Tab-separated table of C-alpha atoms in Angstrom:
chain	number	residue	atom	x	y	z
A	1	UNK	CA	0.000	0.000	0.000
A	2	UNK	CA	1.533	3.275	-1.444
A	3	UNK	CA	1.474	6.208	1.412
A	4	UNK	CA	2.294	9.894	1.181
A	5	UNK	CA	3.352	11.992	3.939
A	6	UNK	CA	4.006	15.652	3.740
A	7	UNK	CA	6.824	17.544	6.353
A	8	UNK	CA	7.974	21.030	6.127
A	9	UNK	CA	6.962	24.150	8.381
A	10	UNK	CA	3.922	25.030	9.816
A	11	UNK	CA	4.374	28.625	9.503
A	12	UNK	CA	5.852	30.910	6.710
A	13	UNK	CA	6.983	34.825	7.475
A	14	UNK	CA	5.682	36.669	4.022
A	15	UNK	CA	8.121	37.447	1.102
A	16	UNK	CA	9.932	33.890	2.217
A	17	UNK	CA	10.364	30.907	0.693
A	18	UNK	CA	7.956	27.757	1.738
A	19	UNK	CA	9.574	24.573	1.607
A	20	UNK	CA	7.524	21.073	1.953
A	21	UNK	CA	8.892	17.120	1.677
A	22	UNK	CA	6.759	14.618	0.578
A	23	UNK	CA	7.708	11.422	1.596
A	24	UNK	CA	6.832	8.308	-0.208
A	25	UNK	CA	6.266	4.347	1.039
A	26	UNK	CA	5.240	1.593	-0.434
A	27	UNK	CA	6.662	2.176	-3.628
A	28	UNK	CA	9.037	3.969	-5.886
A	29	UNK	CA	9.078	7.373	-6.855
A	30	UNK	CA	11.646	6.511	-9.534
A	31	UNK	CA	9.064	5.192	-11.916
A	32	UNK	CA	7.802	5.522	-15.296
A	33	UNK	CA	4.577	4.973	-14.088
A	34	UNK	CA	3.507	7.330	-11.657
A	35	UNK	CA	3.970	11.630	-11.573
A	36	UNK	CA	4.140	13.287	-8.042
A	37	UNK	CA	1.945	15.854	-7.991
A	38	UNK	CA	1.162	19.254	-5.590
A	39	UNK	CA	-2.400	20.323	-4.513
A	40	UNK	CA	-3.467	22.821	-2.314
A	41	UNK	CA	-6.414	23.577	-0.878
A	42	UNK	CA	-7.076	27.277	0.930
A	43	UNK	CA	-8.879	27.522	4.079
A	44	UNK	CA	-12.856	27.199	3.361
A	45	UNK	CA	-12.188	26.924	-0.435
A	46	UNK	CA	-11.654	24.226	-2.906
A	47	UNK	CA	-8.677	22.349	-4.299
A	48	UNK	CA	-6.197	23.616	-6.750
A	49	UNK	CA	-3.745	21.800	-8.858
A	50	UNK	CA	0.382	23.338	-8.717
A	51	UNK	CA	2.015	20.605	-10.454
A	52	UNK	CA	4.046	17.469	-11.131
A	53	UNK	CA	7.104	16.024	-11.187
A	54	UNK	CA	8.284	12.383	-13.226
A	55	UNK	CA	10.784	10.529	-11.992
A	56	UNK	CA	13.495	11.769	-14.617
A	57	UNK	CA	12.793	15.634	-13.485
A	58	UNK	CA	10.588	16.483	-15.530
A	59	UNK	CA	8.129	19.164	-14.359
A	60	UNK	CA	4.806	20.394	-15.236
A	61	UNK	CA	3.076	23.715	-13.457
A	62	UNK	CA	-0.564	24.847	-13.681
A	63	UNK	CA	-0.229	27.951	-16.002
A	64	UNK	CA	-2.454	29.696	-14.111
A	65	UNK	CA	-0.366	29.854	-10.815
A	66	UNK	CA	3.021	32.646	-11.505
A	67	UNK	CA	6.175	30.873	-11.700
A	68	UNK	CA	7.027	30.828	-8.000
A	69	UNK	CA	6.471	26.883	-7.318
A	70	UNK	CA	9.301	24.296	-7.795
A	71	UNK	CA	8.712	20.678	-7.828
A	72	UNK	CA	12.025	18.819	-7.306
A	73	UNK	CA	12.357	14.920	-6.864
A	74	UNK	CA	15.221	12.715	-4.619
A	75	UNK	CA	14.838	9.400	-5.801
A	76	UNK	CA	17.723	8.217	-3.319
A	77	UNK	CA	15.332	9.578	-0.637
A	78	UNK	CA	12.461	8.210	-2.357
A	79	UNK	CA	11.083	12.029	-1.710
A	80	UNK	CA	9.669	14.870	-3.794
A	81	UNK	CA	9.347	18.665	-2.827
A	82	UNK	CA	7.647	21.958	-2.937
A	83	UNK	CA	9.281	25.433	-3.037
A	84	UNK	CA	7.486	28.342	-3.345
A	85	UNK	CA	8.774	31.783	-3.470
A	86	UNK	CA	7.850	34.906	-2.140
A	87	UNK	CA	4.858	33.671	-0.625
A	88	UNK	CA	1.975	35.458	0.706
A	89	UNK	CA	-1.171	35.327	3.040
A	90	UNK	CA	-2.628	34.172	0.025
A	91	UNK	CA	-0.452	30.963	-0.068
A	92	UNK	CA	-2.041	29.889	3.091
A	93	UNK	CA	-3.157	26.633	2.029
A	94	UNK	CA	-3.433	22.947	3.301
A	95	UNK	CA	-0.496	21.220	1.027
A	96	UNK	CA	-1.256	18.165	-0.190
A	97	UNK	CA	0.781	15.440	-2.284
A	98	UNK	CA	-0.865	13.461	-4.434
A	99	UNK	CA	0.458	10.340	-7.125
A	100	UNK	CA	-1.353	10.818	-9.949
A	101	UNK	CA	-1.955	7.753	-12.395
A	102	UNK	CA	-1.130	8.551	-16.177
A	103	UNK	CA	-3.520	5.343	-17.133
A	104	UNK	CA	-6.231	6.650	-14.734
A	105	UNK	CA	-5.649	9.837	-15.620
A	106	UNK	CA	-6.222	10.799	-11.429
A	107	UNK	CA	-5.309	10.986	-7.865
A	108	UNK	CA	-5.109	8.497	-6.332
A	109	UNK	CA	-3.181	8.279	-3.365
A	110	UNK	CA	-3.216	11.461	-1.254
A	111	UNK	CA	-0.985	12.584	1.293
A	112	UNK	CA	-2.815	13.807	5.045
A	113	UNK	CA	-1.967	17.223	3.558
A	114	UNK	CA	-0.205	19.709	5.984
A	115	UNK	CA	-1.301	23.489	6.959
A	116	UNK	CA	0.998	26.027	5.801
A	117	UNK	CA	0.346	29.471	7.084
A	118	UNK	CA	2.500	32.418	5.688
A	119	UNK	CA	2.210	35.408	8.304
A	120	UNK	CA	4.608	37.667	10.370
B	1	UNK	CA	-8.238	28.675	-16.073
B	2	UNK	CA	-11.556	28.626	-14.520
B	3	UNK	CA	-12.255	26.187	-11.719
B	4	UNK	CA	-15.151	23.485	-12.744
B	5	UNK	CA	-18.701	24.987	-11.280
B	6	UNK	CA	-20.432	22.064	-9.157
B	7	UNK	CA	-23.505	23.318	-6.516
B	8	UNK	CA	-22.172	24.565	-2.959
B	9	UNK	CA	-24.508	22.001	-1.674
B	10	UNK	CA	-26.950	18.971	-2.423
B	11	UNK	CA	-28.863	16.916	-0.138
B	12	UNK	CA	-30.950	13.863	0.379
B	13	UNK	CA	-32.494	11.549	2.426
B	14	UNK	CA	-30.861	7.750	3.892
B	15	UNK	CA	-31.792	5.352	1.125
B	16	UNK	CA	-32.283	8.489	-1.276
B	17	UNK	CA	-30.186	9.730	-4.177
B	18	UNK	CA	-28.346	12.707	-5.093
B	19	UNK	CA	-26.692	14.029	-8.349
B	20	UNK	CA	-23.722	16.510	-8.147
B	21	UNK	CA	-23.375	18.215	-11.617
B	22	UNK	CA	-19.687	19.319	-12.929
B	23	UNK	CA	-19.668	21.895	-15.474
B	24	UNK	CA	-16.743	23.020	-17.549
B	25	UNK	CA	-15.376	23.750	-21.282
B	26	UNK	CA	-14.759	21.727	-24.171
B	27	UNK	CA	-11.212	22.111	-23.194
B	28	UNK	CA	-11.385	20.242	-20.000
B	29	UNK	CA	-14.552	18.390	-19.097
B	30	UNK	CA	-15.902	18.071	-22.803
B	31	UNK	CA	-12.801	17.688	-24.378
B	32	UNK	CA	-11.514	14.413	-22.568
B	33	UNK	CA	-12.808	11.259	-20.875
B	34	UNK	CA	-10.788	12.353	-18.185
B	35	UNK	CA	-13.203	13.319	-15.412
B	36	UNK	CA	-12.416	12.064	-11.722
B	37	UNK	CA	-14.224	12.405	-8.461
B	38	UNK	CA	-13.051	12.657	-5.009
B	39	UNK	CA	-14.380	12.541	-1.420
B	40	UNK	CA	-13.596	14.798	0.853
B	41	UNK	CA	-14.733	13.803	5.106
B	42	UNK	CA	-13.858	17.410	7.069
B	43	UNK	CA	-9.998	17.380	8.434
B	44	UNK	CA	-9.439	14.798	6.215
B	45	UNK	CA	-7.594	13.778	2.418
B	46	UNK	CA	-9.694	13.802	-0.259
B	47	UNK	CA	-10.126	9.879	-1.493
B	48	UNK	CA	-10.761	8.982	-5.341
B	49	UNK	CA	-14.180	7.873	-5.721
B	50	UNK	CA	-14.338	7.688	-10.237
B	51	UNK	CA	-11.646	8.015	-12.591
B	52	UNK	CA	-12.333	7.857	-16.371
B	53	UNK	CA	-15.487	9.552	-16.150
B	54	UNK	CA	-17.394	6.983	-14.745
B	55	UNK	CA	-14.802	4.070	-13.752
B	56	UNK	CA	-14.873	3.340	-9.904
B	57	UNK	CA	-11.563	2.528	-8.072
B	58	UNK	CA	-11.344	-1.293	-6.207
B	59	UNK	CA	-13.304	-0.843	-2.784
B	60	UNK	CA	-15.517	2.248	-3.833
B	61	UNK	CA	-19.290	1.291	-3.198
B	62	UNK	CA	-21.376	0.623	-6.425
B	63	UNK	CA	-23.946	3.254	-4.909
B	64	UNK	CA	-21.371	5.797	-6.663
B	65	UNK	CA	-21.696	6.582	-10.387
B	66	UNK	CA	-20.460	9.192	-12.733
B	67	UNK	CA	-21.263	9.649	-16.492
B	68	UNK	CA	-20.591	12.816	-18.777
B	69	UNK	CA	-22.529	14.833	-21.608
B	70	UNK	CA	-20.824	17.839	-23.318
B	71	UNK	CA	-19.241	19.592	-20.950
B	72	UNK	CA	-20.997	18.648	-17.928
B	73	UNK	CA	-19.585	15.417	-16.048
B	74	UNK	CA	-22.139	14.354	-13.098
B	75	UNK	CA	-22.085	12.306	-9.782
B	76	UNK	CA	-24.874	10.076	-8.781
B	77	UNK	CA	-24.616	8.480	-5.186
B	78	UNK	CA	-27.489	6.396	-4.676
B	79	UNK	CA	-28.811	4.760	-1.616
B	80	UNK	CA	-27.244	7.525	0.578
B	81	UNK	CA	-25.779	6.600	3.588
B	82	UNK	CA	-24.990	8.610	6.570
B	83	UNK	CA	-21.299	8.146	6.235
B	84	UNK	CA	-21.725	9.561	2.571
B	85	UNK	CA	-21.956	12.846	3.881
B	86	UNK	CA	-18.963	15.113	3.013
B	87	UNK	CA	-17.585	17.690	0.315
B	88	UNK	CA	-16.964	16.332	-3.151
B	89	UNK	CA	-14.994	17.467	-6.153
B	90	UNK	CA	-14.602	17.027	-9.343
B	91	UNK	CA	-11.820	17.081	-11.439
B	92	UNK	CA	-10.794	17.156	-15.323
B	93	UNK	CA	-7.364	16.620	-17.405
B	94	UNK	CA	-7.424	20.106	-19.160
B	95	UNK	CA	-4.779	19.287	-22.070
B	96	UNK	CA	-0.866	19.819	-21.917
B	97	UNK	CA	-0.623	18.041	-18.476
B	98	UNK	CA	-2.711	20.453	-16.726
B	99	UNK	CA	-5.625	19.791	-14.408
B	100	UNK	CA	-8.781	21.395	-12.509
B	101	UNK	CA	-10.809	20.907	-9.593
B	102	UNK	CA	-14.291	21.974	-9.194
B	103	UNK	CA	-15.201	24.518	-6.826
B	104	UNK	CA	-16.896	21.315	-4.676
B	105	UNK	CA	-19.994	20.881	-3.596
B	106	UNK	CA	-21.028	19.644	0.189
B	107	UNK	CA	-23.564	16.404	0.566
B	108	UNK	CA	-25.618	16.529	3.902
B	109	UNK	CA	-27.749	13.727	4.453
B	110	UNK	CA	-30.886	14.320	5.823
């Protein structure tokens, strides 16, 4: 059984850089099969999609977001992570990482998601 | 992009059933057999209820259903149960590995 588990800080001062770790069990980040994906979900609002990463690097951003997020992948660590730049109180968000089947076409093992609040 | 438009909230009865609607574009929702649908229980992940449209994951009840026409995908969960109350979203592959959520839509059973 695949499982997900997000680490990083709670709390973000603004114009600073956020920094999560996704952690993964159960299988193999370094995979053709699988991209390691980024959601985020604001307080009392819906879900949004940041991105994904493939096992050989390659990354892929939501073009509506401004190109502040980094997706980065360790496969020695068997880890993939989240930088985002600059943040706001706008980036408060629960984080959440997500595998994301290319065959399914979905998500379908979530991380617990972790609460990232950006203030002073 | 435009998040998908679902209702804030539907509702229903134990046994009943409820339909959540998904609307979108003919660049995400009607251009692709790519719709999903996820689960959301409050503090919690959300959990993959239908890929594909209208394909459900192993251990997801057969009360849950999805289909598609146009642009609008929708979710049927028949036979409500009480432990079927929660948020749901949609979701749809938008082209050039990009992806939206819906803007969710909270079940309350009665």
């Amino acid at each position: 059984q695949v499982q997900l588990q997000e680490s990083g800080p709670g709390l973000v001062k603004p114009s600073e850089t956020l920094s999560l770790t996704c952690t993964v069990s159960g299988g193999s980040v370094n995979t053709g099969s699988y991209f390691w994906s980024w959601i985020r979900q604001s307080p009392g609002k819906g879900l949004q999609w940041i991105g994904y990463i493939y096992y050989s690097g390659s990354t892929y951003y939501n073009p509506s977001l401004k190109s502040r997020f980094t997706i980065l992948v360790d496969t020695a660590k068997n880890q993939f992570s989240l930088k985002v730049n600059s943040v706001t109180a706008a980036d408060t968000a629960v984080y959440y990482c997500a595998r994301e089947s290319p065959t399914a076409v979905s998500f379908d093992y979530w991380g617990q998601g972790i609460l990232v609040t950006v203030s002073s | 992009q435009s998040a998908l438009t679902q209702p804030p909230s539907a509702s229903g009865s134990p046994g009943q059933s409820v339909t959540i609607s998904c609307t979108g574009t003919s660049s995400d929702v009607g251009g692709y057999n790519y719709v999903s649908w996820y689960q959301q229980h409050p503090g919690k992940a959300p959990k993959l209820m239908i890929y594909e449209v209208s394909t459900r994951p192993s251990g997801v009840p057969d009360r849950f259903s999805g289909s598609k026409s146009g642009n609008t995908a929708s979710l049927t969960v028949s036979g409500l149960q009480a432990e079927d109350e929660a948020d749901y979203y949609c979701s749809s592959f938008a082209g050039s590995n990009n992806f939206v959520f819906g803007t969710g839509t909270k079940v309350t059973v009665l």
